Every structure is written in C-alpha cells, then in structure tokens.
mmCIF file of C-alpha atoms in Angstrom:
data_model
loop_
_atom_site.group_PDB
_atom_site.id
_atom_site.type_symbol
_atom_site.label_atom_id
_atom_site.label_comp_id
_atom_site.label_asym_id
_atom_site.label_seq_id
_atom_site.Cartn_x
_atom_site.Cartn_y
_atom_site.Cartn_z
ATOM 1 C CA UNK E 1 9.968 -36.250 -10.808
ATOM 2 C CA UNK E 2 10.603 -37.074 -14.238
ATOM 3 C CA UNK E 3 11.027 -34.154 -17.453
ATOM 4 C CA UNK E 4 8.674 -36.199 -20.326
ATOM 5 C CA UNK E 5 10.269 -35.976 -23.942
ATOM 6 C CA UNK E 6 10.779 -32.008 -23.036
ATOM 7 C CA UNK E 7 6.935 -31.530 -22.396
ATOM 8 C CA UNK E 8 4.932 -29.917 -19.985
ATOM 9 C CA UNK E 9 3.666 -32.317 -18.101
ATOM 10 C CA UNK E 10 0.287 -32.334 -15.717
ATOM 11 C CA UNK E 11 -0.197 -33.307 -12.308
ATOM 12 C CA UNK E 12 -2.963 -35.289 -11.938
ATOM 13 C CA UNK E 13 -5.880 -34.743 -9.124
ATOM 14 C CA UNK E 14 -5.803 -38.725 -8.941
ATOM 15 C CA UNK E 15 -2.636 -38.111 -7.015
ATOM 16 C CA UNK E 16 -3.515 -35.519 -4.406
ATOM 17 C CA UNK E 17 -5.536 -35.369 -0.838
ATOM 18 C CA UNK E 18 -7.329 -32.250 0.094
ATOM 19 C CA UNK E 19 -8.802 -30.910 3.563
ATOM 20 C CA UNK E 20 -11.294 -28.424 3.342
ATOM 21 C CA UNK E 21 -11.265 -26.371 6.824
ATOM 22 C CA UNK E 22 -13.919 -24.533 8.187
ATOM 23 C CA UNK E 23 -12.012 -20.913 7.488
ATOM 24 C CA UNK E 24 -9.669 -19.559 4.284
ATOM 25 C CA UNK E 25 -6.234 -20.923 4.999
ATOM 26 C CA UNK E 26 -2.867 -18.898 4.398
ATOM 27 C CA UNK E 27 0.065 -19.993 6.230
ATOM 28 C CA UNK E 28 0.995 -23.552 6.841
ATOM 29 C CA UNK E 29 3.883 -25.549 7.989
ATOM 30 C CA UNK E 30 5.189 -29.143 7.679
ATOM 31 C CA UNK E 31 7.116 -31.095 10.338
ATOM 32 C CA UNK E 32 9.984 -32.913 10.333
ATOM 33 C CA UNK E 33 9.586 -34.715 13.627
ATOM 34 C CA UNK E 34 9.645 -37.965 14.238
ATOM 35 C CA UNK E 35 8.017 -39.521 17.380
ATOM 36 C CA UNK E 36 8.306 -43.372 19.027
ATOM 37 C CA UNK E 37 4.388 -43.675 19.099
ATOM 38 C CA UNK E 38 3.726 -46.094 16.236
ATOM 39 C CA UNK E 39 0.310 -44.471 14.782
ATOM 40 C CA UNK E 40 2.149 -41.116 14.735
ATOM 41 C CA UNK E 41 1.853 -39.949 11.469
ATOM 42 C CA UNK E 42 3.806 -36.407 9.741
ATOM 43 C CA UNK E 43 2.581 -33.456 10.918
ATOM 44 C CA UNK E 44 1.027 -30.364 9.109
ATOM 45 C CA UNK E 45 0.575 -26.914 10.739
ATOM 46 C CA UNK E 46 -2.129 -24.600 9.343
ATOM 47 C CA UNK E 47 -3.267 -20.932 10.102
ATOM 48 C CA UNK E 48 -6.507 -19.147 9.439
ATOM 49 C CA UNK E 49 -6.661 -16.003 7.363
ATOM 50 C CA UNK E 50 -9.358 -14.262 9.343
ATOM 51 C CA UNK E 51 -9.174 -10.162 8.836
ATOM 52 C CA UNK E 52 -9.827 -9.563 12.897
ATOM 53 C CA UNK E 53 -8.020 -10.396 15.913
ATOM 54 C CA UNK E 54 -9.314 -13.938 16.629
ATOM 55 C CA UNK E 55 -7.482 -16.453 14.392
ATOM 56 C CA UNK E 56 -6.589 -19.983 14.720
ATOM 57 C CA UNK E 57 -3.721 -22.433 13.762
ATOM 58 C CA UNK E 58 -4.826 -26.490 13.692
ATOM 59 C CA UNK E 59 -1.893 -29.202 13.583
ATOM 60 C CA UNK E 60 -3.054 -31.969 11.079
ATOM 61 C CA UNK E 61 -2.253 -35.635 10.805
ATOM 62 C CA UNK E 62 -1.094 -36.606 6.924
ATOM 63 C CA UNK E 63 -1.312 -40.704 6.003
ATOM 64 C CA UNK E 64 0.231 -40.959 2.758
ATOM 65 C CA UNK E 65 -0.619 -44.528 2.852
ATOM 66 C CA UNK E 66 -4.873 -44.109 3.210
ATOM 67 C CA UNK E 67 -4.256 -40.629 1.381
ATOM 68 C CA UNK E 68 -6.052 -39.310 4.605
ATOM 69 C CA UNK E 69 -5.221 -35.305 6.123
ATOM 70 C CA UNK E 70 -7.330 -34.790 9.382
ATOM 71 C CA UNK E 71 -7.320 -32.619 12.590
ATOM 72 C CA UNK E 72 -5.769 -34.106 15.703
ATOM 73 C CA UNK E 73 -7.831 -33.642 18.415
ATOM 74 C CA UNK E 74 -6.811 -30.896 20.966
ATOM 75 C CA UNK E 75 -4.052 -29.461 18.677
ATOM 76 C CA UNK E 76 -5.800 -27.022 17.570
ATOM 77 C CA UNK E 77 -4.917 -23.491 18.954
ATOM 78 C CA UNK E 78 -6.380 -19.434 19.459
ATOM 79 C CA UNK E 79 -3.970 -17.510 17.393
ATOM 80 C CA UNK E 80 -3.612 -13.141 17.575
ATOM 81 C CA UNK E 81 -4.338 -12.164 14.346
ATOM 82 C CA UNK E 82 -3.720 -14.451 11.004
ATOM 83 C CA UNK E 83 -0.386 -16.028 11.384
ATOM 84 C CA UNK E 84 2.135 -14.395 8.624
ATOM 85 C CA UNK E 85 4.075 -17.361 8.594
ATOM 86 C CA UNK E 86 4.651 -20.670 10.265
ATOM 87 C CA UNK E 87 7.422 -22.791 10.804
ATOM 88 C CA UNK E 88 8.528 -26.162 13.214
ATOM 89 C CA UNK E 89 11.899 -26.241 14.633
ATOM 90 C CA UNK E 90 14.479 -26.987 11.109
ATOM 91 C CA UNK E 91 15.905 -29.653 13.272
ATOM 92 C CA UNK E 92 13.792 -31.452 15.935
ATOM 93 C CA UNK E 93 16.498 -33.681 17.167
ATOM 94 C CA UNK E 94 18.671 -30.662 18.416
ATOM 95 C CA UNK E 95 15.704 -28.927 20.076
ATOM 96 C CA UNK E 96 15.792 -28.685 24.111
ATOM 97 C CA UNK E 97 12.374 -29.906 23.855
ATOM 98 C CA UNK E 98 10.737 -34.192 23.640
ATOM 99 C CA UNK E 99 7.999 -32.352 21.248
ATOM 100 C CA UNK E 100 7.775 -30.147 18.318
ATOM 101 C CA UNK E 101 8.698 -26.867 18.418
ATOM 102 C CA UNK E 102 6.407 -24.797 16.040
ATOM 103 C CA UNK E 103 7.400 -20.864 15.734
ATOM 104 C CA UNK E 104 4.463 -18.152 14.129
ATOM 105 C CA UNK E 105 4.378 -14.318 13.355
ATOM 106 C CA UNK E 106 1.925 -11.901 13.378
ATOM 107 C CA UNK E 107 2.043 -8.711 15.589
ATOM 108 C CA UNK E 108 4.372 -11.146 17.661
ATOM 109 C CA UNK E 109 7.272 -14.104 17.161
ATOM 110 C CA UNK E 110 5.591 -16.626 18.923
ATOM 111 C CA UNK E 111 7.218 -20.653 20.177
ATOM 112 C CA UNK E 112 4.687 -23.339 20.627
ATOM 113 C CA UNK E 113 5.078 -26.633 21.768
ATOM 114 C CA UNK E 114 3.037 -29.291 20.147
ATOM 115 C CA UNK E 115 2.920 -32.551 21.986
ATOM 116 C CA UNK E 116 0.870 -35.511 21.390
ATOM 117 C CA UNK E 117 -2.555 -34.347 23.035
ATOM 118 C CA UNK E 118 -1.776 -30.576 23.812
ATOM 119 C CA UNK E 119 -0.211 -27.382 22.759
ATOM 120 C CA UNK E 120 1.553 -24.828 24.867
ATOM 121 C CA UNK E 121 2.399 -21.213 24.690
ATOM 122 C CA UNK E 122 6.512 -21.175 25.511
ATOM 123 C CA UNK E 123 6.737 -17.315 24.834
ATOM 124 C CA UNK E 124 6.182 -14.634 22.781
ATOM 125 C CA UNK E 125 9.592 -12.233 22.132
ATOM 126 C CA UNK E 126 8.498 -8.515 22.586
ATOM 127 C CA UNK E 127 11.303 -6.212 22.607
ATOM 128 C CA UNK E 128 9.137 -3.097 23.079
ATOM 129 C CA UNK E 129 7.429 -4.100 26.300
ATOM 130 C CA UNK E 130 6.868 -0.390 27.471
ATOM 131 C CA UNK E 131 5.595 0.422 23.726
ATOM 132 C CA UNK E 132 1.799 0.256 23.400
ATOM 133 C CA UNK E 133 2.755 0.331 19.503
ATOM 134 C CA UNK E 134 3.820 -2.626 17.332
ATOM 135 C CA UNK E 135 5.145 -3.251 14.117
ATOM 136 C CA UNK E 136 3.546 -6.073 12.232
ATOM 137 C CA UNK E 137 6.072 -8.644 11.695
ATOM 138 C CA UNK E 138 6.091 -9.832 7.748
ATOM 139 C CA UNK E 139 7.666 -13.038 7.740
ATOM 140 C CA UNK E 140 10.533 -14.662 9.581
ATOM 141 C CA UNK E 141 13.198 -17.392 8.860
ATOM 142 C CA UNK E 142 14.490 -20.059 11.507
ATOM 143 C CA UNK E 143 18.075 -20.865 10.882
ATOM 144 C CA UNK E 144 18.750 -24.451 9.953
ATOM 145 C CA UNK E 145 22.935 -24.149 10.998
ATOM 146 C CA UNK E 146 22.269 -22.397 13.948
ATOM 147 C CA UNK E 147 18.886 -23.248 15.278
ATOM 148 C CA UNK E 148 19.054 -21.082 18.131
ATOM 149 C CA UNK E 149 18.246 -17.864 15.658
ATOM 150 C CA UNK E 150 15.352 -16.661 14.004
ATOM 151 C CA UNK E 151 15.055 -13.482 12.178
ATOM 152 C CA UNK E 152 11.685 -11.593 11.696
ATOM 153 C CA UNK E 153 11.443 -9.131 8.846
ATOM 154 C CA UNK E 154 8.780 -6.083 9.943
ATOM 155 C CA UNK E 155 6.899 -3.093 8.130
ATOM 156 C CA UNK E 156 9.027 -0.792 9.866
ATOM 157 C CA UNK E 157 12.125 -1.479 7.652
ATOM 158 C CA UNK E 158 14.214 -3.528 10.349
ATOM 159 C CA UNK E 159 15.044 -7.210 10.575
ATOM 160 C CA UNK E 160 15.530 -8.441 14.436
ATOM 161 C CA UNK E 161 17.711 -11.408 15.458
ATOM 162 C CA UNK E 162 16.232 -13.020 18.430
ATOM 163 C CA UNK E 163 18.011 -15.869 20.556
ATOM 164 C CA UNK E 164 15.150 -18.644 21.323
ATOM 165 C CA UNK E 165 17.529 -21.016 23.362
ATOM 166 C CA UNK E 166 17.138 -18.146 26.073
ATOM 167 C CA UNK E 167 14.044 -16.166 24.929
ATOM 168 C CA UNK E 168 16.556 -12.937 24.066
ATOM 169 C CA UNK E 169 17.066 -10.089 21.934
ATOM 170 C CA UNK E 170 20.274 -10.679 20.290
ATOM 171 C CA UNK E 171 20.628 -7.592 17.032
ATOM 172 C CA UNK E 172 17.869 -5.109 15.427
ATOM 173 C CA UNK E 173 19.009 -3.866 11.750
ATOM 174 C CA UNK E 174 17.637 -1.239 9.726
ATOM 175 C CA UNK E 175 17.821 -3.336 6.758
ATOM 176 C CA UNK E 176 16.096 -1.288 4.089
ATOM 177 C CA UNK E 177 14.901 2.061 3.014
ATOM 178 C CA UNK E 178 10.616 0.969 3.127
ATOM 179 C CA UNK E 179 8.956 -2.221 4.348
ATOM 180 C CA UNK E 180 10.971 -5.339 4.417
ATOM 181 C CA UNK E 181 8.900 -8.110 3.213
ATOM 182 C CA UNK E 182 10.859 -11.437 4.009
ATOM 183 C CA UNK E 183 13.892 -13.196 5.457
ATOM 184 C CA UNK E 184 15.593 -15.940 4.616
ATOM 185 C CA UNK E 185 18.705 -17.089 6.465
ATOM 186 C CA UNK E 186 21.995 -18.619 3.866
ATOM 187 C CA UNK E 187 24.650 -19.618 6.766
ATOM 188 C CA UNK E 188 24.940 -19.763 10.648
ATOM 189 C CA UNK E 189 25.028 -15.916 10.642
ATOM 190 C CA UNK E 190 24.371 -14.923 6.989
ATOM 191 C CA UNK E 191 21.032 -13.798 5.859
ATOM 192 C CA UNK E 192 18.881 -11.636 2.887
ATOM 193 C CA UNK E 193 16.078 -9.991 2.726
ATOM 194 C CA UNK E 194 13.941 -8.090 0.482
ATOM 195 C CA UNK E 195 11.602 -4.773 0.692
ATOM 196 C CA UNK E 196 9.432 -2.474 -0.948
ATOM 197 C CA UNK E 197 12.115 -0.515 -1.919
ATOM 198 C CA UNK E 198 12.835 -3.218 -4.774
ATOM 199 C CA UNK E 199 16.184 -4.055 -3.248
ATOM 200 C CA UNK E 200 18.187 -7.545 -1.864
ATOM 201 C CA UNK E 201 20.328 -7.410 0.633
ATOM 202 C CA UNK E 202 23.117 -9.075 2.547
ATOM 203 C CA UNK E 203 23.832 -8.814 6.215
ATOM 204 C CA UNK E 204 26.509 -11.071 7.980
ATOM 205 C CA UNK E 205 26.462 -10.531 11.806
ATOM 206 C CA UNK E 206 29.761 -11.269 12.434
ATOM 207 C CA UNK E 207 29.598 -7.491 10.754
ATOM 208 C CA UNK E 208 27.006 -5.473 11.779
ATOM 209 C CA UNK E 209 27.814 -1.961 10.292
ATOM 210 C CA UNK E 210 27.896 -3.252 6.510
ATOM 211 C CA UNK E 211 25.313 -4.665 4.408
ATOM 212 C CA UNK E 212 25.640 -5.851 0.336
ATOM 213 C CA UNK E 213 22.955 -4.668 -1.961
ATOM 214 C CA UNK E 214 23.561 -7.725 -4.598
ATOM 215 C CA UNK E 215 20.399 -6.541 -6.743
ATOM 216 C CA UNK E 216 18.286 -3.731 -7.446
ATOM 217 C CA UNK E 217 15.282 -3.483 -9.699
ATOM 218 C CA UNK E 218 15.812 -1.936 -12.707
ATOM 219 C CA UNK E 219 12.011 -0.845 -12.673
ATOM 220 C CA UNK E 220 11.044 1.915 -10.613
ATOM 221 C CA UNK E 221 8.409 1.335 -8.294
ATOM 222 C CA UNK E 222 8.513 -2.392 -8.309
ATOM 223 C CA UNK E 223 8.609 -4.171 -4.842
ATOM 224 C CA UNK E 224 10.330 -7.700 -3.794
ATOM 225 C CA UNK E 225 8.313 -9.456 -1.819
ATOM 226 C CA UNK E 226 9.705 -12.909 -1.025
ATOM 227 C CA UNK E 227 13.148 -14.969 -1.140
ATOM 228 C CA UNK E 228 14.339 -18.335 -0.831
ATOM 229 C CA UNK E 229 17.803 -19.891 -0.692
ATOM 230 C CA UNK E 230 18.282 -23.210 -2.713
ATOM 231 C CA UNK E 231 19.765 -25.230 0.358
ATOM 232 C CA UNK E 232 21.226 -27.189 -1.891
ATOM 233 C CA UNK E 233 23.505 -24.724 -3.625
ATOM 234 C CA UNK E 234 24.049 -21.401 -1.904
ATOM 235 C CA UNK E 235 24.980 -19.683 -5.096
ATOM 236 C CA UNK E 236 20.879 -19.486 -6.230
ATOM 237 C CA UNK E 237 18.160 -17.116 -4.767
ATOM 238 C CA UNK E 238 15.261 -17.038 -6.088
ATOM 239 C CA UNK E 239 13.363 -13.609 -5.697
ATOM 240 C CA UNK E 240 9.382 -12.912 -6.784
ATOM 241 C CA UNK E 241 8.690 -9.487 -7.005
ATOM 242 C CA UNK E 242 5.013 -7.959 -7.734
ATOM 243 C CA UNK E 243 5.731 -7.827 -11.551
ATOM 244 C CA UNK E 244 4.741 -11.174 -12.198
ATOM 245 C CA UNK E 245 8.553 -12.210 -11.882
ATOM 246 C CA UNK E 246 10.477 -14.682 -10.384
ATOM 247 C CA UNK E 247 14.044 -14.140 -10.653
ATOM 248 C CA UNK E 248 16.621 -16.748 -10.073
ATOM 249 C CA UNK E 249 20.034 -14.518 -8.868
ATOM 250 C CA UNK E 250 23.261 -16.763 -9.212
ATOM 251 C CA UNK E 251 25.785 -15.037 -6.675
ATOM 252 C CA UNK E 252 28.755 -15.225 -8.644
ATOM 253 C CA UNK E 253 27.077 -12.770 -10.795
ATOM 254 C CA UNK E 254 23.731 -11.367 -8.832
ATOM 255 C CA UNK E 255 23.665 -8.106 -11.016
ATOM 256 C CA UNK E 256 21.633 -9.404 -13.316
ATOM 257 C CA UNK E 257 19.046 -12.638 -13.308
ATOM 258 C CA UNK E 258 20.435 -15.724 -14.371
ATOM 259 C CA UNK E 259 16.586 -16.515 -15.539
ATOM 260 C CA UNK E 260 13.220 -14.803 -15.262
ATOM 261 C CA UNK E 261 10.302 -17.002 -14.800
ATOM 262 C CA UNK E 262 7.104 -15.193 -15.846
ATOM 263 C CA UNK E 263 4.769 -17.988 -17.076
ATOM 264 C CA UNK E 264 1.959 -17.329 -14.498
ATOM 265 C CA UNK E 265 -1.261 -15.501 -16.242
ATOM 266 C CA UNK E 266 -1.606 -13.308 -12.546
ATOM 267 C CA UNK E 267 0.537 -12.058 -9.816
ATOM 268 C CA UNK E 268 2.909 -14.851 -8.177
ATOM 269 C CA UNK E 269 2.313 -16.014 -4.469
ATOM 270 C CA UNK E 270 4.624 -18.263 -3.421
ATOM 271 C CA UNK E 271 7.747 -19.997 -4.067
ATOM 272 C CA UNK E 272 9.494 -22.944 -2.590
ATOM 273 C CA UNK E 273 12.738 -24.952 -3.992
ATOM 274 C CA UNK E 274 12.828 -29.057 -3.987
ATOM 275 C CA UNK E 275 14.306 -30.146 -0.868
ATOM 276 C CA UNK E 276 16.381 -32.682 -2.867
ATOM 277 C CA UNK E 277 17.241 -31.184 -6.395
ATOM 278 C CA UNK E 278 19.492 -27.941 -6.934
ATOM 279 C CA UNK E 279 17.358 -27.584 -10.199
ATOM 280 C CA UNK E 280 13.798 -27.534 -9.179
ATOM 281 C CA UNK E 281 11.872 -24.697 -7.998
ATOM 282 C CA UNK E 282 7.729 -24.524 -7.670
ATOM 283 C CA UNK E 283 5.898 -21.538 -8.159
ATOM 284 C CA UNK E 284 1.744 -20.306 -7.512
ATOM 285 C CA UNK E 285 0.074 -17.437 -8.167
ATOM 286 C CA UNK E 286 -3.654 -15.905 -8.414
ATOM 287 C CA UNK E 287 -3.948 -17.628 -11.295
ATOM 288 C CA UNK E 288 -4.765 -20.887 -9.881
ATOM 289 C CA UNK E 289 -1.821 -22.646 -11.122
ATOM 290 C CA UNK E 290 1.349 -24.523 -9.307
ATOM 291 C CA UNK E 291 4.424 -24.400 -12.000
ATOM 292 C CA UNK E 292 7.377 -26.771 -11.352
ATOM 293 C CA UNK E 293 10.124 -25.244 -13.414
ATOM 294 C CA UNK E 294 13.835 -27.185 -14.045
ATOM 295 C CA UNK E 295 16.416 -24.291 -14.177
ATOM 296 C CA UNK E 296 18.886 -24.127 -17.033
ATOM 297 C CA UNK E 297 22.915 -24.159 -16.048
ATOM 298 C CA UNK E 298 23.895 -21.214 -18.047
ATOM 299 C CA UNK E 299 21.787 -17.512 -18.939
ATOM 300 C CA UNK E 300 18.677 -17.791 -20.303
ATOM 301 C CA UNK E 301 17.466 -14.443 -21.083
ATOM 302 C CA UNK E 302 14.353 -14.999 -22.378
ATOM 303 C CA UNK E 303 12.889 -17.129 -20.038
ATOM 304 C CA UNK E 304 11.793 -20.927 -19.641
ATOM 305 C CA UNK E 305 8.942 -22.661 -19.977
ATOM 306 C CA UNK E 306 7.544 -24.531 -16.490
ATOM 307 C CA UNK E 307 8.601 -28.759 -16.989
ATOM 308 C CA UNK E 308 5.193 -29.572 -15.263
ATOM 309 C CA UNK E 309 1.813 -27.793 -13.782
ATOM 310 C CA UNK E 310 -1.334 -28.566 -11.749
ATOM 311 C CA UNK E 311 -4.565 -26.368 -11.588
ATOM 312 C CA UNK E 312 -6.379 -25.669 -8.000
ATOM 313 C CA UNK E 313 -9.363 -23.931 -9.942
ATOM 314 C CA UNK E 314 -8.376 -20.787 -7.395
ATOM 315 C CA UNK E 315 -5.782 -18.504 -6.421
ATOM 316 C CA UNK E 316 -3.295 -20.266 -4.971
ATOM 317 C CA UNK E 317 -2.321 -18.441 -1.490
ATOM 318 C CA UNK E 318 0.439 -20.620 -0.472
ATOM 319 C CA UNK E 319 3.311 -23.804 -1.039
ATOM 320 C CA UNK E 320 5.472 -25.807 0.890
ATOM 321 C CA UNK E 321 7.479 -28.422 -0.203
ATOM 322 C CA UNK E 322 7.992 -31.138 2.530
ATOM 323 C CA UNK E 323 11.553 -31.952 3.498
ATOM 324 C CA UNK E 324 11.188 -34.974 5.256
ATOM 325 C CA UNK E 325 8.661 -35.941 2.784
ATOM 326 C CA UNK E 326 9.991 -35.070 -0.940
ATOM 327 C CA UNK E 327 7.112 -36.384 -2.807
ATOM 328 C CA UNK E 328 4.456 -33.795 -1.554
ATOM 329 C CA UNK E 329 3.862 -30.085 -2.455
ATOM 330 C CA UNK E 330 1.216 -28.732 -0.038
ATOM 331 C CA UNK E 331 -0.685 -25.748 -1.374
ATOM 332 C CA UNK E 332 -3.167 -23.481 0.127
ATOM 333 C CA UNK E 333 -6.000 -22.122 -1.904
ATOM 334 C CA UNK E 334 -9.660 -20.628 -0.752
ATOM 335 C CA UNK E 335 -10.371 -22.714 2.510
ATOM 336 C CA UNK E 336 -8.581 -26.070 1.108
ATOM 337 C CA UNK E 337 -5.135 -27.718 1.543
ATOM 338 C CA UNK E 338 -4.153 -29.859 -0.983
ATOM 339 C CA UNK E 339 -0.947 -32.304 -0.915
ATOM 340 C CA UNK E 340 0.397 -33.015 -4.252
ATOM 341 C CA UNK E 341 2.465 -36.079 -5.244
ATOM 342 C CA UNK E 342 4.834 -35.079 -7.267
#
C-alpha cells in the first residue's frame, strides 16, 4: 500500500470479490490455518444478524487467484442468537486440535471445530449453570501469547477469563462502572477494555485487586465502544467511541489522544490495524465508507486526513484485516462481504 504524492487515494471495485448471502451479515472471521489438502483454500467465517434466536454462521472458501468467495459445503452451522463476534484460534499450529478452532459470542462463549467436511460443537463455557438468567456477552478477545485465554466483555459490567485448554473458569472482574463493550488482550496476561461509562482500562492478572484507568472522556455522556491493540507496537490503542471519534492513545502519554480521526460523515463501526505496518489503521462507519489512515509520529491535534478510501454504497457493519493474508480488508455491509485488495 502505497501514499500517492500525499493524496487520497481510491480503492477501486476492479480489485475486490463480493458474496452476497442469503441473510444481513455482521460478524466475520478470517483463518489463519493452513491444511496439507492441496485445493484447500483460506478460510472465512461469517455470522448472520438475524434479531431472533435462530442464527447461522457459514465458513467460506476465498481463491485470490479466480477472485472466487463461496460456501463450503456442510460448514455451515445453527448459531443461538447473532454471533457478537467471531474469531479462529490466533495460532492454529499450537492448538490441541488437526482442525480449526473457531470461538463465537452471543448469550454464550462458544469453541467450534471446523474440519474439512464438518463442524462440531466442543463446548460452550457457562459459569452460571444454576442461573436461568444470562448476561449477553459483547465481544471477546483470544489471546495471541497465551492461547489458552479468552476474555469476554458482558452488559453486566464484568470481563471473565476463561481457560479453553480445560473448558474452565479461570477470573471474573468487575471491570467498569456500566456496560463493558469490548476486550482486547496486549500481553500473556495484560488486557483493556472499554464501557459505557466512557472509560479505558487496564487489568494485569498477575494483579487482580488493581486496575489503571489510562483515559477518560472528557465529554460527559459519551460511550467507548471498541479497542484494538497495534500488535505491532504495544504503545498504540486505538479507541472509537459513539462521537464519531477514533482516538489513537500512545501509552507513554494516554491522557490525552495522540490523534483524533473524525473524517467519517456518520457514526464509526469498526476498526482494525494492518497486520504488517505500525502506521496503518482502517476505519468504517454508517456512512458507507472504509478509510485507511497513515498515523503521524508526533501530536497532531487537529486531526488527519484518511491516505486512501473505498465506498460500499451502505453502512458498513464490519472489517477485518487478514493476517495471513495482508493484501485483503474484508468488510461487511447489508447482506454482502466484500474482500478488498489493498
């Protein structure tokens, strides 16, 4: 991805594939597994956005050679609910398992395995059993240094820590003072989150009784609603909150925003850092647009403009940025994924 004489550059439809499904499409997951079969192609997870109990997640097949996305036969799967968020194992090669390991949330944390012609349910992590009442689970975050963790965020102000290896309950935090609204793990047993109490916080397990608020809106009222680590350089978190903001927190300093970026015409929906560039960050929002931005080195208080944009024609619901697969943004919008070739 090249910057063009300091322009705003446009990605071009010519270099995208789309697959229309049958129902509106919100979460969605790529894969980073690699199998021996020699027509296995990467691997795409997507969820239905269904408002009732029966949804649905389909595993896709991606040729980036034929510029073909299709359904695999059999893999696709009943699902409680719409999933929230889904996710395959960080690291395939250090799973127990000779498949993929994809994870989902809803009213549940739920492990799937996907194999070549079938899926199976491996469990679904209920700490309540003897509660008929559950908390819907927001979003969670599998841990890339110590795959054996995943943290859900919930709507009843508490992140849990859950042990997949063994299918246990490992730590429940109160983490915030209203709903926490995402997760989003920086070491082995560091993690952040943020909440509708327009706060983000710090929480190392190795100390379970302290937390670090390391920002607070200055604007009362105003919710954060996601987070992501750049995984390339711990110092930078980017936070959206539902003031048409994305703020880009630098850790030596997380008081105040290093840069604001508030180019989107309509609320923001999704963010997602390149998997191979400290510096670039993509952004969507209701207003139909995908914004790759390059993030200046020092303080930039009056924002930046995006280095390059594409237009779905409708609100954008969701991105992902492949990390096996740096040259493709996937992003969900109405009933249609789209891979972009960035």
């Amino acid at each position: 991805m090249e910057k063009k004489s300091g322009k705003k550059s446009h990605l071009r439809s010519g270099n995208s594939v789309t697959y229309d499904s049958s129902y509106p499409i919100y979460a969605m997951a790529f894969s980073s597994f690699t199998s021996s079969l020699p027509n296995r192609h990467p691997r795409i997870a997507i969820g239905s956005f269904i408002e009732e109990i029966n949804n649905c997640v389909d595993i896709l097949s991606f040729d980036a050679y034929n510029l073909t996305l299709k359904p695999i036969p059999n893999l696709c799967f009943e699902h409680p609910y719409p999933p929230t968020k889904l996710m395959f194992h960080p690291n395939p090669f250090d799973s127990l398992k000779s498949n993929d390991i994809l994870a989902s949330c809803s009213d549940y944390l739920r492990l799937w395995e996907v194999g070549d012609t079938s899926i199976k349910d491996l469990v679904t992590f209920n700490k309540n059993k003897n509660s008929e009442y559950v908390a819907p689970l927001t979003s969670f975050d599998w841990n890339d240094v110590e795959p054996r963790r995943i943290g859900t965020s919930s709507i009843d102000t508490t992140c849990i820590i859950w042990d997949v290896e063994i299918g246990a309950f490992e730590t429940q935090i109160i983490a915030h003072d209203k709903e926490v609204y995402d997760i989003a793990w920086a070491e082995a047993a560091v993690f952040a989150s943020v909440s509708a109490d327009g706060s983000v916080r710090i929480f190392d397990l190795r100390m379970k009784d302290y937390t670090t608020i390391i920002y607070e809106s200055p604007e009362p009222g105003t919710q954060l609603l996601k987070l992501a680590w750049n995984k390339h350089n711990l110092r930078y978190l980017a936070v959206m909150s539902d003031s048409n903001k994305i703020m880009i927190l630098d850790m030596s300093s997380p008081g105040r925003p290093l840069v604001e970026l508030a180019r989107h015409q309509a609320s923001f929906n999704a963010i997602a850092w390149s998997p191979q560039s400290q510096r670039h960050i993509c952004s969507a929002g209701d207003d139909g647009q995908a914004l790759i931005w390059e993030l200046p080195t020092v303080e930039r208080p009056n924002g930046i403009d995006p280095m390059a944009m594409y237009s779905a024609g409708a609100e954008i619901n969701q991105i992902q940025w492949s990390a096996a697969h740096h040259d493709w943004i996937a992003i969900a919008f109405s009933n249609k994924l789209q891979l972009l070739n960035v």
